Amino acid sequence: MKIRPLHDRVVIRREDKEEKSAGGIVFAAAAREKPNKGEVISVGPGKALDSGEVRALQVKVGDKVVFASYAGSQTLKDGDDELIIMSESEILGIIE
């Protein structure tokens, strides 16, 4: 699936969460908490400013990012992957 986000939006592939606890307990899919980390797979052209200029985004394709648990305006399924479309402002940080 190819998605080209608009404006200051980014598409993030949510990181898979461990299905076992440290003690070896296997979690059911419904009981697992959704991870708040992922990889940027597509970025929009940038944020349009009031002056008419477009400010480029600070994240780029391939960046590992952290975001709030309930961030994102839209989620999509691409096979087993969960893709999230969110504004750059919803990203809390880049993992280095």
PDB file of N, CA and C in Angstrom:
ATOM      1  N   MET A   1       0.849  -1.176   0.000  1.00  0.00           N
ATOM      2  CA  MET A   1       0.000   0.000   0.000  1.00  0.00           C
ATOM      3  C   MET A   1       0.893   1.236   0.000  1.00  0.00           C
ATOM      4  N   LYS A   2       0.637   2.143  -0.905  1.00  0.00           N
ATOM      5  CA  LYS A   2       1.394   3.387  -0.958  1.00  0.00           C
ATOM      6  C   LYS A   2       0.483   4.533  -0.561  1.00  0.00           C
ATOM      7  N   ILE A   3       0.913   5.300   0.418  1.00  0.00           N
ATOM      8  CA  ILE A   3       0.161   6.454   0.887  1.00  0.00           C
ATOM      9  C   ILE A   3       1.085   7.658   0.864  1.00  0.00           C
ATOM     10  N   ARG A   4       0.627   8.735   0.271  1.00  0.00           N
ATOM     11  CA  ARG A   4       1.375   9.995   0.280  1.00  0.00           C
ATOM     12  C   ARG A   4       0.577  10.980   1.118  1.00  0.00           C
ATOM     13  N   PRO A   5       1.014  11.234   2.362  1.00  0.00           N
ATOM     14  CA  PRO A   5       0.258  12.126   3.233  1.00  0.00           C
ATOM     15  C   PRO A   5       0.337  13.575   2.756  1.00  0.00           C
ATOM     16  N   LEU A   6      -0.659  14.348   3.126  1.00  0.00           N
ATOM     17  CA  LEU A   6      -0.724  15.755   2.749  1.00  0.00           C
ATOM     18  C   LEU A   6      -0.257  16.643   3.900  1.00  0.00           C
ATOM     19  N   HIS A   7       0.203  17.830   3.547  1.00  0.00           N
ATOM     20  CA  HIS A   7       0.592  18.882   4.489  1.00  0.00           C
ATOM     21  C   HIS A   7       1.601  18.377   5.518  1.00  0.00           C
ATOM     22  N   ASP A   8       1.306  18.526   6.810  1.00  0.00           N
ATOM     23  CA  ASP A   8       2.268  18.147   7.854  1.00  0.00           C
ATOM     24  C   ASP A   8       1.950  16.786   8.464  1.00  0.00           C
ATOM     25  N   ARG A   9       1.327  15.921   7.685  1.00  0.00           N
ATOM     26  CA  ARG A   9       0.974  14.589   8.166  1.00  0.00           C
ATOM     27  C   ARG A   9       2.106  13.604   7.868  1.00  0.00           C
ATOM     28  N   VAL A  10       2.190  12.553   8.702  1.00  0.00           N
ATOM     29  CA  VAL A  10       3.164  11.486   8.500  1.00  0.00           C
ATOM     30  C   VAL A  10       2.446  10.140   8.640  1.00  0.00           C
ATOM     31  N   VAL A  11       2.968   9.124   7.975  1.00  0.00           N
ATOM     32  CA  VAL A  11       2.453   7.762   8.099  1.00  0.00           C
ATOM     33  C   VAL A  11       3.482   6.976   8.891  1.00  0.00           C
ATOM     34  N   ILE A  12       3.015   6.315   9.960  1.00  0.00           N
ATOM     35  CA  ILE A  12       3.900   5.582  10.859  1.00  0.00           C
ATOM     36  C   ILE A  12       3.458   4.131  10.931  1.00  0.00           C
ATOM     37  N   ARG A  13       4.423   3.225  10.842  1.00  0.00           N
ATOM     38  CA  ARG A  13       4.158   1.794  11.050  1.00  0.00           C
ATOM     39  C   ARG A  13       4.386   1.520  12.531  1.00  0.00           C
ATOM     40  N   ARG A  14       3.320   1.115  13.210  1.00  0.00           N
ATOM     41  CA  ARG A  14       3.406   0.854  14.649  1.00  0.00           C
ATOM     42  C   ARG A  14       4.318  -0.340  14.903  1.00  0.00           C
ATOM     43  N   GLU A  15       5.192  -0.214  15.903  1.00  0.00           N
ATOM     44  CA  GLU A  15       6.123  -1.270  16.281  1.00  0.00           C
ATOM     45  C   GLU A  15       5.358  -2.408  16.927  1.00  0.00           C
ATOM     46  N   ASP A  16       5.763  -3.643  16.639  1.00  0.00           N
ATOM     47  CA  ASP A  16       5.126  -4.803  17.258  1.00  0.00           C
ATOM     48  C   ASP A  16       5.481  -4.857  18.734  1.00  0.00           C
ATOM     49  N   LYS A  17       4.518  -5.213  19.525  1.00  0.00           N
ATOM     50  CA  LYS A  17       4.705  -5.331  20.972  1.00  0.00           C
ATOM     51  C   LYS A  17       4.965  -6.791  21.322  1.00  0.00           C
ATOM     52  N   GLU A  18       5.753  -7.019  22.339  1.00  0.00           N
ATOM     53  CA  GLU A  18       6.004  -8.375  22.820  1.00  0.00           C
ATOM     54  C   GLU A  18       4.696  -9.033  23.226  1.00  0.00           C
ATOM     55  N   GLU A  19       4.545 -10.289  22.924  1.00  0.00           N
ATOM     56  CA  GLU A  19       3.334 -11.014  23.270  1.00  0.00           C
ATOM     57  C   GLU A  19       3.491 -11.796  24.562  1.00  0.00           C
ATOM     58  N   LYS A  20       4.705 -11.809  25.153  1.00  0.00           N
ATOM     59  CA  LYS A  20       4.955 -12.514  26.400  1.00  0.00           C
ATOM     60  C   LYS A  20       5.476 -11.531  27.436  1.00  0.00           C
ATOM     61  N   SER A  21       5.138 -11.792  28.682  1.00  0.00           N
ATOM     62  CA  SER A  21       5.697 -10.998  29.772  1.00  0.00           C
ATOM     63  C   SER A  21       7.082 -11.547  30.102  1.00  0.00           C
ATOM     64  N   ALA A  22       7.794 -10.858  30.985  1.00  0.00           N
ATOM     65  CA  ALA A  22       9.127 -11.312  31.384  1.00  0.00           C
ATOM     66  C   ALA A  22       9.055 -12.672  32.073  1.00  0.00           C
ATOM     67  N   GLY A  23       7.927 -12.959  32.710  1.00  0.00           N
ATOM     68  CA  GLY A  23       7.755 -14.238  33.389  1.00  0.00           C
ATOM     69  C   GLY A  23       7.270 -15.344  32.485  1.00  0.00           C
ATOM     70  N   GLY A  24       7.047 -15.052  31.194  1.00  0.00           N
ATOM     71  CA  GLY A  24       6.636 -16.057  30.236  1.00  0.00           C
ATOM     72  C   GLY A  24       5.142 -16.156  30.016  1.00  0.00           C
ATOM     73  N   ILE A  25       4.372 -15.219  30.587  1.00  0.00           N
ATOM     74  CA  ILE A  25       2.917 -15.230  30.400  1.00  0.00           C
ATOM     75  C   ILE A  25       2.585 -14.671  29.026  1.00  0.00           C
ATOM     76  N   VAL A  26       1.770 -15.372  28.267  1.00  0.00           N
ATOM     77  CA  VAL A  26       1.368 -14.935  26.928  1.00  0.00           C
ATOM     78  C   VAL A  26       0.108 -14.087  27.056  1.00  0.00           C
ATOM     79  N   PHE A  27       0.135 -12.882  26.471  1.00  0.00           N
ATOM     80  CA  PHE A  27      -1.005 -11.972  26.524  1.00  0.00           C
ATOM     81  C   PHE A  27      -1.928 -12.208  25.351  1.00  0.00           C
ATOM     82  N   ALA A  28      -3.225 -12.149  25.594  1.00  0.00           N
ATOM     83  CA  ALA A  28      -4.205 -12.195  24.512  1.00  0.00           C
ATOM     84  C   ALA A  28      -4.150 -10.869  23.758  1.00  0.00           C
ATOM     85  N   ALA A  29      -4.497 -10.889  22.493  1.00  0.00           N
ATOM     86  CA  ALA A  29      -4.421  -9.680  21.663  1.00  0.00           C
ATOM     87  C   ALA A  29      -5.245  -8.541  22.247  1.00  0.00           C
ATOM     88  N   ALA A  30      -6.416  -8.839  22.794  1.00  0.00           N
ATOM     89  CA  ALA A  30      -7.278  -7.799  23.341  1.00  0.00           C
ATOM     90  C   ALA A  30      -6.713  -7.198  24.621  1.00  0.00           C
ATOM     91  N   ALA A  31      -5.902  -7.942  25.349  1.00  0.00           N
ATOM     92  CA  ALA A  31      -5.364  -7.474  26.623  1.00  0.00           C
ATOM     93  C   ALA A  31      -4.079  -6.672  26.463  1.00  0.00           C
ATOM     94  N   ARG A  32      -3.476  -6.735  25.298  1.00  0.00           N
ATOM     95  CA  ARG A  32      -2.209  -6.031  25.082  1.00  0.00           C
ATOM     96  C   ARG A  32      -2.441  -4.536  24.920  1.00  0.00           C
ATOM     97  N   GLU A  33      -1.514  -3.768  25.449  1.00  0.00           N
ATOM     98  CA  GLU A  33      -1.534  -2.318  25.268  1.00  0.00           C
ATOM     99  C   GLU A  33      -0.865  -2.008  23.931  1.00  0.00           C
ATOM    100  N   LYS A  34      -1.436  -1.068  23.186  1.00  0.00           N
ATOM    101  CA  LYS A  34      -0.841  -0.711  21.894  1.00  0.00           C
ATOM    102  C   LYS A  34       0.473   0.023  22.123  1.00  0.00           C
ATOM    103  N   PRO A  35       1.501  -0.338  21.369  1.00  0.00           N
ATOM    104  CA  PRO A  35       2.793   0.332  21.539  1.00  0.00           C
ATOM    105  C   PRO A  35       2.722   1.779  21.076  1.00  0.00           C
ATOM    106  N   ASN A  36       3.562   2.624  21.677  1.00  0.00           N
ATOM    107  CA  ASN A  36       3.586   4.025  21.305  1.00  0.00           C
ATOM    108  C   ASN A  36       4.881   4.388  20.583  1.00  0.00           C
ATOM    109  N   LYS A  37       5.476   3.402  19.918  1.00  0.00           N
ATOM    110  CA  LYS A  37       6.681   3.614  19.113  1.00  0.00           C
ATOM    111  C   LYS A  37       6.398   3.133  17.703  1.00  0.00           C
ATOM    112  N   GLY A  38       7.125   3.699  16.747  1.00  0.00           N
ATOM    113  CA  GLY A  38       6.965   3.253  15.381  1.00  0.00           C
ATOM    114  C   GLY A  38       8.018   3.844  14.473  1.00  0.00           C
ATOM    115  N   GLU A  39       7.917   3.475  13.198  1.00  0.00           N
ATOM    116  CA  GLU A  39       8.858   3.952  12.181  1.00  0.00           C
ATOM    117  C   GLU A  39       8.103   4.771  11.150  1.00  0.00           C
ATOM    118  N   VAL A  40       8.658   5.931  10.801  1.00  0.00           N
ATOM    119  CA  VAL A  40       8.055   6.798   9.792  1.00  0.00           C
ATOM    120  C   VAL A  40       8.272   6.159   8.427  1.00  0.00           C
ATOM    121  N   ILE A  41       7.182   5.932   7.688  1.00  0.00           N
ATOM    122  CA  ILE A  41       7.326   5.320   6.360  1.00  0.00           C
ATOM    123  C   ILE A  41       6.990   6.287   5.231  1.00  0.00           C
ATOM    124  N   SER A  42       6.348   7.426   5.563  1.00  0.00           N
ATOM    125  CA  SER A  42       6.035   8.422   4.535  1.00  0.00           C
ATOM    126  C   SER A  42       5.769   9.760   5.209  1.00  0.00           C
ATOM    127  N   VAL A  43       6.185  10.851   4.576  1.00  0.00           N
ATOM    128  CA  VAL A  43       5.963  12.194   5.118  1.00  0.00           C
ATOM    129  C   VAL A  43       5.354  13.102   4.057  1.00  0.00           C
ATOM    130  N   GLY A  44       4.583  14.062   4.521  1.00  0.00           N
ATOM    131  CA  GLY A  44       4.004  15.052   3.620  1.00  0.00           C
ATOM    132  C   GLY A  44       5.021  16.130   3.280  1.00  0.00           C
ATOM    133  N   PRO A  45       4.633  17.080   2.414  1.00  0.00           N
ATOM    134  CA  PRO A  45       5.566  18.121   1.973  1.00  0.00           C
ATOM    135  C   PRO A  45       5.918  19.133   3.050  1.00  0.00           C
ATOM    136  N   GLY A  46       5.069  19.334   4.037  1.00  0.00           N
ATOM    137  CA  GLY A  46       5.373  20.286   5.106  1.00  0.00           C
ATOM    138  C   GLY A  46       4.160  21.090   5.517  1.00  0.00           C
ATOM    139  N   LYS A  47       4.339  21.905   6.541  1.00  0.00           N
ATOM    140  CA  LYS A  47       3.258  22.724   7.079  1.00  0.00           C
ATOM    141  C   LYS A  47       3.202  24.053   6.351  1.00  0.00           C
ATOM    142  N   ALA A  48       2.012  24.403   5.883  1.00  0.00           N
ATOM    143  CA  ALA A  48       1.817  25.691   5.216  1.00  0.00           C
ATOM    144  C   ALA A  48       1.692  26.781   6.278  1.00  0.00           C
ATOM    145  N   LEU A  49       2.541  27.782   6.202  1.00  0.00           N
ATOM    146  CA  LEU A  49       2.526  28.890   7.151  1.00  0.00           C
ATOM    147  C   LEU A  49       1.597  29.992   6.651  1.00  0.00           C
ATOM    148  N   ASP A  50       1.253  30.930   7.534  1.00  0.00           N
ATOM    149  CA  ASP A  50       0.376  32.035   7.167  1.00  0.00           C
ATOM    150  C   ASP A  50       0.978  32.908   6.059  1.00  0.00           C
ATOM    151  N   SER A  51       2.297  32.947   5.982  1.00  0.00           N
ATOM    152  CA  SER A  51       2.978  33.749   4.970  1.00  0.00           C
ATOM    153  C   SER A  51       2.935  33.111   3.588  1.00  0.00           C
ATOM    154  N   GLY A  52       2.448  31.868   3.515  1.00  0.00           N
ATOM    155  CA  GLY A  52       2.398  31.157   2.242  1.00  0.00           C
ATOM    156  C   GLY A  52       3.569  30.218   2.030  1.00  0.00           C
ATOM    157  N   GLU A  53       4.585  30.323   2.885  1.00  0.00           N
ATOM    158  CA  GLU A  53       5.736  29.432   2.787  1.00  0.00           C
ATOM    159  C   GLU A  53       5.374  28.064   3.349  1.00  0.00           C
ATOM    160  N   VAL A  54       6.143  27.056   2.956  1.00  0.00           N
ATOM    161  CA  VAL A  54       5.952  25.699   3.464  1.00  0.00           C
ATOM    162  C   VAL A  54       7.172  25.338   4.289  1.00  0.00           C
ATOM    163  N   ARG A  55       6.935  25.029   5.574  1.00  0.00           N
ATOM    164  CA  ARG A  55       8.022  24.632   6.471  1.00  0.00           C
ATOM    165  C   ARG A  55       8.176  23.119   6.395  1.00  0.00           C
ATOM    166  N   ALA A  56       9.379  22.672   6.054  1.00  0.00           N
ATOM    167  CA  ALA A  56       9.647  21.237   5.936  1.00  0.00           C
ATOM    168  C   ALA A  56       9.503  20.568   7.296  1.00  0.00           C
ATOM    169  N   LEU A  57       9.159  19.291   7.282  1.00  0.00           N
ATOM    170  CA  LEU A  57       8.985  18.540   8.519  1.00  0.00           C
ATOM    171  C   LEU A  57      10.336  18.181   9.127  1.00  0.00           C
ATOM    172  N   GLN A  58      10.365  17.995  10.445  1.00  0.00           N
ATOM    173  CA  GLN A  58      11.599  17.643  11.139  1.00  0.00           C
ATOM    174  C   GLN A  58      11.860  16.148  11.118  1.00  0.00           C
ATOM    175  N   VAL A  59      10.834  15.344  10.851  1.00  0.00           N
ATOM    176  CA  VAL A  59      11.023  13.894  10.760  1.00  0.00           C
ATOM    177  C   VAL A  59      11.196  13.500   9.306  1.00  0.00           C
ATOM    178  N   LYS A  60      11.866  12.363   9.095  1.00  0.00           N
ATOM    179  CA  LYS A  60      12.067  11.880   7.723  1.00  0.00           C
ATOM    180  C   LYS A  60      11.779  10.381   7.691  1.00  0.00           C
ATOM    181  N   VAL A  61      11.638   9.856   6.516  1.00  0.00           N
ATOM    182  CA  VAL A  61      11.377   8.429   6.346  1.00  0.00           C
ATOM    183  C   VAL A  61      12.503   7.627   6.993  1.00  0.00           C
ATOM    184  N   GLY A  62      12.124   6.619   7.773  1.00  0.00           N
ATOM    185  CA  GLY A  62      13.093   5.766   8.455  1.00  0.00           C
ATOM    186  C   GLY A  62      13.327   6.132   9.902  1.00  0.00           C
ATOM    187  N   ASP A  63      12.911   7.334  10.327  1.00  0.00           N
ATOM    188  CA  ASP A  63      13.074   7.731  11.729  1.00  0.00           C
ATOM    189  C   ASP A  63      12.227   6.845  12.636  1.00  0.00           C
ATOM    190  N   LYS A  64      12.785   6.467  13.782  1.00  0.00           N
ATOM    191  CA  LYS A  64      12.040   5.768  14.831  1.00  0.00           C
ATOM    192  C   LYS A  64      11.513   6.852  15.767  1.00  0.00           C
ATOM    193  N   VAL A  65      10.205   6.848  16.026  1.00  0.00           N
ATOM    194  CA  VAL A  65       9.589   7.921  16.798  1.00  0.00           C
ATOM    195  C   VAL A  65       8.754   7.375  17.953  1.00  0.00           C
ATOM    196  N   VAL A  66       8.480   8.255  18.915  1.00  0.00           N
ATOM    197  CA  VAL A  66       7.611   7.986  20.042  1.00  0.00           C
ATOM    198  C   VAL A  66       6.429   8.948  19.927  1.00  0.00           C
ATOM    199  N   PHE A  67       5.229   8.427  20.172  1.00  0.00           N
ATOM    200  CA  PHE A  67       4.031   9.264  20.096  1.00  0.00           C
ATOM    201  C   PHE A  67       3.093   8.888  21.236  1.00  0.00           C
ATOM    202  N   ALA A  68       2.101   9.727  21.495  1.00  0.00           N
ATOM    203  CA  ALA A  68       1.139   9.460  22.558  1.00  0.00           C
ATOM    204  C   ALA A  68       0.330   8.215  22.224  1.00  0.00           C
ATOM    205  N   SER A  69      -0.149   7.522  23.237  1.00  0.00           N
ATOM    206  CA  SER A  69      -0.874   6.254  23.040  1.00  0.00           C
ATOM    207  C   SER A  69      -2.079   6.392  22.124  1.00  0.00           C
ATOM    208  N   TYR A  70      -2.789   7.495  22.222  1.00  0.00           N
ATOM    209  CA  TYR A  70      -3.999   7.672  21.418  1.00  0.00           C
ATOM    210  C   TYR A  70      -3.812   8.699  20.307  1.00  0.00           C
ATOM    211  N   ALA A  71      -2.576   8.884  19.858  1.00  0.00           N
ATOM    212  CA  ALA A  71      -2.292   9.820  18.772  1.00  0.00           C
ATOM    213  C   ALA A  71      -2.729   9.226  17.442  1.00  0.00           C
ATOM    214  N   GLY A  72      -2.945  10.074  16.486  1.00  0.00           N
ATOM    215  CA  GLY A  72      -3.285   9.631  15.140  1.00  0.00           C
ATOM    216  C   GLY A  72      -4.742   9.822  14.829  1.00  0.00           C
ATOM    217  N   SER A  73      -4.996  10.326  13.638  1.00  0.00           N
ATOM    218  CA  SER A  73      -6.377  10.579  13.238  1.00  0.00           C
ATOM    219  C   SER A  73      -6.975   9.400  12.489  1.00  0.00           C
ATOM    220  N   GLN A  74      -6.122   8.516  11.974  1.00  0.00           N
ATOM    221  CA  GLN A  74      -6.623   7.398  11.171  1.00  0.00           C
ATOM    222  C   GLN A  74      -5.666   6.222  11.283  1.00  0.00           C
ATOM    223  N   THR A  75      -6.210   5.027  11.437  1.00  0.00           N
ATOM    224  CA  THR A  75      -5.381   3.824  11.405  1.00  0.00           C
ATOM    225  C   THR A  75      -5.828   2.953  10.243  1.00  0.00           C
ATOM    226  N   LEU A  76      -4.865   2.303   9.621  1.00  0.00           N
ATOM    227  CA  LEU A  76      -5.113   1.428   8.479  1.00  0.00           C
ATOM    228  C   LEU A  76      -4.373   0.114   8.701  1.00  0.00           C
ATOM    229  N   LYS A  77      -4.861  -0.949   8.098  1.00  0.00           N
ATOM    230  CA  LYS A  77      -4.176  -2.235   8.142  1.00  0.00           C
ATOM    231  C   LYS A  77      -3.553  -2.490   6.769  1.00  0.00           C
ATOM    232  N   ASP A  78      -2.285  -2.896   6.768  1.00  0.00           N
ATOM    233  CA  ASP A  78      -1.584  -3.284   5.557  1.00  0.00           C
ATOM    234  C   ASP A  78      -0.985  -4.659   5.837  1.00  0.00           C
ATOM    235  N   GLY A  79      -1.758  -5.707   5.560  1.00  0.00           N
ATOM    236  CA  GLY A  79      -1.342  -7.053   5.948  1.00  0.00           C
ATOM    237  C   GLY A  79      -1.382  -7.170   7.456  1.00  0.00           C
ATOM    238  N   ASP A  80      -0.252  -7.524   8.062  1.00  0.00           N
ATOM    239  CA  ASP A  80      -0.172  -7.614   9.520  1.00  0.00           C
ATOM    240  C   ASP A  80       0.233  -6.290  10.159  1.00  0.00           C
ATOM    241  N   ASP A  81       0.671  -5.322   9.350  1.00  0.00           N
ATOM    242  CA  ASP A  81       1.136  -4.037   9.867  1.00  0.00           C
ATOM    243  C   ASP A  81      -0.027  -3.090  10.129  1.00  0.00           C
ATOM    244  N   GLU A  82       0.111  -2.310  11.192  1.00  0.00           N
ATOM    245  CA  GLU A  82      -0.852  -1.261  11.485  1.00  0.00           C
ATOM    246  C   GLU A  82      -0.197   0.073  11.156  1.00  0.00           C
ATOM    247  N   LEU A  83      -0.813   0.825  10.248  1.00  0.00           N
ATOM    248  CA  LEU A  83      -0.300   2.127   9.850  1.00  0.00           C
ATOM    249  C   LEU A  83      -1.148   3.209  10.492  1.00  0.00           C
ATOM    250  N   ILE A  84      -0.497   4.276  10.942  1.00  0.00           N
ATOM    251  CA  ILE A  84      -1.190   5.389  11.580  1.00  0.00           C
ATOM    252  C   ILE A  84      -0.845   6.657  10.814  1.00  0.00           C
ATOM    253  N   ILE A  85      -1.864   7.447  10.507  1.00  0.00           N
ATOM    254  CA  ILE A  85      -1.651   8.757   9.896  1.00  0.00           C
ATOM    255  C   ILE A  85      -1.855   9.787  11.000  1.00  0.00           C
ATOM    256  N   MET A  86      -0.825  10.602  11.242  1.00  0.00           N
ATOM    257  CA  MET A  86      -0.923  11.621  12.283  1.00  0.00           C
ATOM    258  C   MET A  86      -0.189  12.882  11.874  1.00  0.00           C
ATOM    259  N   SER A  87      -0.506  13.948  12.551  1.00  0.00           N
ATOM    260  CA  SER A  87       0.167  15.218  12.340  1.00  0.00           C
ATOM    261  C   SER A  87       1.550  15.148  12.987  1.00  0.00           C
ATOM    262  N   GLU A  88       2.501  15.870  12.425  1.00  0.00           N
ATOM    263  CA  GLU A  88       3.843  15.886  12.995  1.00  0.00           C
ATOM    264  C   GLU A  88       3.820  16.382  14.445  1.00  0.00           C
ATOM    265  N   SER A  89       2.906  17.249  14.774  1.00  0.00           N
ATOM    266  CA  SER A  89       2.845  17.800  16.131  1.00  0.00           C
ATOM    267  C   SER A  89       2.450  16.749  17.172  1.00  0.00           C
ATOM    268  N   GLU A  90       1.890  15.609  16.750  1.00  0.00           N
ATOM    269  CA  GLU A  90       1.529  14.539  17.681  1.00  0.00           C
ATOM    270  C   GLU A  90       2.719  13.640  18.023  1.00  0.00           C
ATOM    271  N   ILE A  91       3.827  13.788  17.305  1.00  0.00           N
ATOM    272  CA  ILE A  91       5.031  13.010  17.576  1.00  0.00           C
ATOM    273  C   ILE A  91       5.760  13.679  18.738  1.00  0.00           C
ATOM    274  N   LEU A  92       6.090  12.891  19.763  1.00  0.00           N
ATOM    275  CA  LEU A  92       6.720  13.429  20.955  1.00  0.00           C
ATOM    276  C   LEU A  92       8.241  13.516  20.817  1.00  0.00           C
ATOM    277  N   GLY A  93       8.851  12.612  20.061  1.00  0.00           N
ATOM    278  CA  GLY A  93      10.306  12.640  19.922  1.00  0.00           C
ATOM    279  C   GLY A  93      10.792  11.607  18.927  1.00  0.00           C
ATOM    280  N   ILE A  94      12.060  11.778  18.527  1.00  0.00           N
ATOM    281  CA  ILE A  94      12.737  10.873  17.613  1.00  0.00           C
ATOM    282  C   ILE A  94      13.724  10.054  18.432  1.00  0.00           C
ATOM    283  N   ILE A  95      13.697   8.731  18.278  1.00  0.00           N
ATOM    284  CA  ILE A  95      14.613   7.850  18.995  1.00  0.00           C
ATOM    285  C   ILE A  95      15.932   7.791  18.224  1.00  0.00           C
ATOM    286  N   GLU A  96      17.005   8.118  18.909  1.00  0.00           N
ATOM    287  CA  GLU A  96      18.327   8.115  18.253  1.00  0.00           C
ATOM    288  C   GLU A  96      19.153   6.942  18.680  1.00  0.00           C
TER     289      GLU A  96
END
